[in-house]
Short mmCIF file of C-alpha atoms in Angstrom, two decimals:
data_model
loop_
_atom_site.label_atom_id
_atom_site.label_comp_id
_atom_site.label_asym_id
_atom_site.label_seq_id
_atom_site.Cartn_x
_atom_site.Cartn_y
_atom_site.Cartn_z
CA UNK J 1 0.00 0.00 0.00
CA UNK J 2 1.40 3.38 -1.03
CA UNK J 3 2.26 5.64 1.92
CA UNK J 4 0.41 8.97 1.94
CA UNK J 5 2.93 11.81 1.91
CA UNK J 6 2.48 14.43 4.62
CA UNK J 7 0.93 17.62 3.31
CA UNK J 8 2.83 19.69 5.87
CA UNK J 9 6.40 20.23 4.64
CA UNK J 10 8.92 19.50 7.40
CA UNK J 11 12.16 19.04 5.44
CA UNK J 12 14.40 21.98 6.44
CA UNK J 13 16.05 22.35 3.03
CA UNK J 14 12.69 22.30 1.25
CA UNK J 15 11.34 24.93 3.67
CA UNK J 16 14.37 27.18 3.09
CA UNK J 17 13.95 26.87 -0.68
CA UNK J 18 10.25 27.74 -0.41
CA UNK J 19 10.95 30.70 1.87
CA UNK J 20 13.40 32.06 -0.70
CA UNK J 21 11.01 31.37 -3.57
CA UNK J 22 8.16 33.15 -1.78
CA UNK J 23 10.45 36.07 -0.94
CA UNK J 24 11.55 36.40 -4.58
CA UNK J 25 7.96 36.27 -5.80
CA UNK J 26 6.85 38.84 -3.21
CA UNK J 27 9.61 41.27 -4.20
CA UNK J 28 8.68 40.85 -7.85
CA UNK J 29 4.93 41.29 -7.43
CA UNK J 30 4.99 44.02 -4.75
CA UNK J 31 7.34 46.20 -6.80
CA UNK J 32 5.55 49.31 -8.09
CA UNK J 33 5.10 49.12 -11.86
CA UNK J 34 2.83 52.04 -12.73
CA UNK J 35 2.97 55.75 -11.91
CA UNK J 36 -0.82 55.90 -11.80
CA UNK J 37 -2.34 54.71 -8.51
CA UNK J 38 -5.48 53.57 -10.31
CA UNK J 39 -3.43 51.31 -12.59
CA UNK J 40 -1.52 49.97 -9.58
CA UNK J 41 -4.81 49.17 -7.83
CA UNK J 42 -6.10 47.50 -11.00
CA UNK J 43 -3.37 44.88 -10.63
CA UNK J 44 -5.37 43.40 -7.74
CA UNK J 45 -8.87 42.02 -7.93
CA UNK J 46 -10.81 41.25 -4.76
CA UNK J 47 -13.66 39.06 -3.66
CA UNK J 48 -15.68 39.56 -0.46
CA UNK J 49 -18.40 37.13 0.62
CA UNK J 50 -20.25 36.81 3.91
CA UNK J 51 -22.64 34.27 5.34
CA UNK J 52 -24.50 34.15 8.65
CA UNK J 53 -25.45 30.96 10.45
CA UNK J 54 -27.80 30.77 13.42
CA UNK J 55 -25.71 28.33 15.42
CA UNK J 56 -23.12 28.15 18.22
CA UNK J 57 -19.96 30.13 17.35
CA UNK J 58 -17.42 27.52 18.54
CA UNK J 59 -19.14 24.64 16.75
CA UNK J 60 -19.34 26.67 13.52
CA UNK J 61 -15.64 27.52 13.76
CA UNK J 62 -14.60 23.93 14.38
CA UNK J 63 -16.74 22.53 11.57
CA UNK J 64 -16.04 25.21 8.96
CA UNK J 65 -12.27 25.33 9.54
CA UNK J 66 -12.18 21.57 9.05
CA UNK J 67 -14.03 22.00 5.74
CA UNK J 68 -11.59 24.72 4.62
CA UNK J 69 -8.58 22.57 5.51
CA UNK J 70 -9.92 19.67 3.43
CA UNK J 71 -10.62 22.13 0.63
CA UNK J 72 -6.93 23.10 0.61
CA UNK J 73 -5.83 19.48 0.36
CA UNK J 74 -7.89 16.27 0.85
CA UNK J 75 -5.15 14.69 2.98
CA UNK J 76 -4.51 17.72 5.18
CA UNK J 77 -5.35 17.30 8.86
CA UNK J 78 -6.41 20.07 11.24
CA UNK J 79 -3.63 18.98 13.60
CA UNK J 80 -1.07 19.88 10.90
CA UNK J 81 -2.18 23.50 10.62
CA UNK J 82 0.37 25.96 11.95
CA UNK J 83 1.06 29.62 11.32
CA UNK J 84 3.89 30.19 8.76
CA UNK J 85 3.84 26.51 7.79
CA UNK J 86 4.37 25.41 4.16
CA UNK J 87 2.17 22.75 2.56
CA UNK J 88 2.02 20.66 -0.57
CA UNK J 89 -0.67 21.92 -2.93
CA UNK J 90 -3.44 19.82 -4.42
CA UNK J 91 -4.63 19.79 -8.01
CA UNK J 92 -7.13 22.51 -7.09
CA UNK J 93 -4.29 25.07 -7.04
CA UNK J 94 -2.18 23.34 -9.70
CA UNK J 95 -0.15 21.47 -7.03
CA UNK J 96 1.87 24.58 -6.10
CA UNK J 97 3.03 24.89 -2.48
CA UNK J 98 1.03 27.18 -0.20
CA UNK J 99 1.68 28.88 3.12
CA UNK J 100 -0.59 29.43 6.12
CA UNK J 101 0.30 33.03 6.97
CA UNK J 102 -2.15 33.39 9.86
CA UNK J 103 -3.97 30.90 12.04
CA UNK J 104 -5.87 31.42 15.27
CA UNK J 105 -9.32 30.63 16.69
CA UNK J 106 -10.93 33.34 14.54
CA UNK J 107 -9.00 33.29 11.27
CA UNK J 108 -7.10 31.22 8.75
CA UNK J 109 -5.21 32.94 5.91
CA UNK J 110 -3.55 31.09 3.04
CA UNK J 111 -1.14 32.44 0.40
CA UNK J 112 0.51 31.04 -2.72
CA UNK J 113 2.03 32.16 -6.01
CA UNK J 114 1.33 30.86 -9.49
CA UNK J 115 2.08 32.17 -13.00
CA UNK J 116 3.46 35.50 -11.67
CA UNK J 117 0.34 36.05 -9.61
CA UNK J 118 -0.17 36.19 -5.86
CA UNK J 119 -3.23 34.54 -4.31
CA UNK J 120 -4.54 35.20 -0.80
CA UNK J 121 -7.51 33.45 0.79
CA UNK J 122 -8.77 34.56 4.21
CA UNK J 123 -11.59 33.10 6.31
CA UNK J 124 -12.74 34.83 9.51
CA UNK J 125 -15.44 33.52 11.83
CA UNK J 126 -16.92 35.77 14.51
CA UNK J 127 -20.12 36.47 16.35
CA UNK J 128 -22.45 38.64 14.28
CA UNK J 129 -22.44 42.25 15.54
CA UNK J 130 -26.17 42.99 15.37
CA UNK J 131 -27.49 39.51 16.17
CA UNK J 132 -25.56 37.71 18.91
CA UNK J 133 -27.39 34.45 18.15
CA UNK J 134 -25.78 34.28 14.69
CA UNK J 135 -22.22 33.47 13.61
CA UNK J 136 -20.70 35.45 10.75
CA UNK J 137 -18.35 33.76 8.26
CA UNK J 138 -16.35 36.15 6.09
CA UNK J 139 -14.32 35.20 3.04
CA UNK J 140 -11.83 37.60 1.47
CA UNK J 141 -9.91 36.71 -1.68
CA UNK J 142 -7.17 38.69 -3.43
CA UNK J 143 -5.35 38.04 -6.69
CA UNK J 144 -2.48 40.36 -7.63
CA UNK J 145 -0.75 40.21 -11.00
CA UNK J 146 2.09 42.03 -12.71
CA UNK J 147 -0.06 44.12 -15.02
CA UNK J 148 -3.21 46.19 -14.98
CA UNK J 149 -3.56 45.61 -18.73
CA UNK J 150 -3.44 41.83 -18.91
CA UNK J 151 -3.39 39.19 -21.58
CA UNK J 152 -6.53 37.14 -22.11
CA UNK J 153 -4.92 34.17 -20.33
CA UNK J 154 -3.94 36.25 -17.27
CA UNK J 155 -7.46 37.66 -16.97
CA UNK J 156 -8.96 34.20 -17.27
CA UNK J 157 -6.77 32.81 -14.47
CA UNK J 158 -7.99 35.54 -12.10
CA UNK J 159 -11.63 35.51 -13.19
CA UNK J 160 -12.05 31.73 -13.18
CA UNK J 161 -10.24 31.38 -9.86
CA UNK J 162 -12.48 33.93 -8.13
CA UNK J 163 -15.65 32.44 -9.64
CA UNK J 164 -14.62 29.00 -8.43
CA UNK J 165 -13.75 30.39 -5.00
CA UNK J 166 -17.22 31.92 -4.75
CA UNK J 167 -18.78 28.58 -5.66
CA UNK J 168 -16.48 26.72 -3.24
CA UNK J 169 -17.51 29.06 -0.43
CA UNK J 170 -21.21 28.48 -1.13
CA UNK J 171 -20.63 24.72 -1.25
CA UNK J 172 -18.83 24.79 2.08
CA UNK J 173 -21.66 26.80 3.64
CA UNK J 174 -24.08 24.12 2.44
CA UNK J 175 -21.83 21.38 3.83
CA UNK J 176 -21.60 23.28 7.11
CA UNK J 177 -25.39 23.50 7.36
CA UNK J 178 -25.62 19.83 6.42
CA UNK J 179 -23.17 18.76 9.17
CA UNK J 180 -24.91 20.98 11.72
CA UNK J 181 -28.30 19.53 10.81
CA UNK J 182 -29.64 22.84 9.49
CA UNK J 183 -30.53 21.50 6.04
CA UNK J 184 -31.80 18.17 4.74
CA UNK J 185 -28.88 16.08 3.47
CA UNK J 186 -30.44 15.16 0.10
CA UNK J 187 -31.39 18.77 -0.59
CA UNK J 188 -27.85 19.95 0.22
CA UNK J 189 -26.22 17.26 -1.95
CA UNK J 190 -28.43 18.15 -4.91
CA UNK J 191 -27.47 21.83 -4.68
CA UNK J 192 -23.79 20.97 -4.19
CA UNK J 193 -23.73 18.74 -7.28
CA UNK J 194 -25.30 21.45 -9.43
CA UNK J 195 -22.65 23.95 -8.31
CA UNK J 196 -19.82 21.46 -8.83
CA UNK J 197 -21.02 20.78 -12.38
CA UNK J 198 -21.15 24.51 -13.10
CA UNK J 199 -17.63 25.03 -11.67
CA UNK J 200 -16.24 22.29 -13.94
CA UNK J 201 -17.52 24.13 -17.01
CA UNK J 202 -15.70 27.36 -16.15
CA UNK J 203 -12.75 28.50 -18.25
#
């Protein structure tokens, strides 16, 4: 039986190489390219999504963070999550390595680079401000490229990624409700399958 390789990267040399690679990519992408501030801002596209669940805050956090971790890599375990840790990517992000840049009881933030573009995914879970009985789940996504005027391929990478992230978030909200017993299982699975089929057709 083939041994499953750990998703968390622990080899010191591999970590050092990834740290240098991430540093090089960050220097390249964060370097100012345009004089115009509007063109500089246009290099980044953002996605903000929120959902509110009428359920216990701690249970929502535990369940949803577990869903997010499995979304990053099917073999990733919650016990492996650590701030500033490097991980092996799954096919969902073209098998590129990713880094958990922040992790605490309220937030998990993930970052990776691909095709001269920087990707950031942030999930925050807190008590809703105006309704203490509800838990608020916030997703923030950023994609920063090298140009404000992009090639068709560069635009497609960003657009398709963000569309798929939006669908993935909605799917995970349905799975959360399903696991918490807030929605009938068959109804949730039907909706999830429809969204998965739509996501496959994107490009």
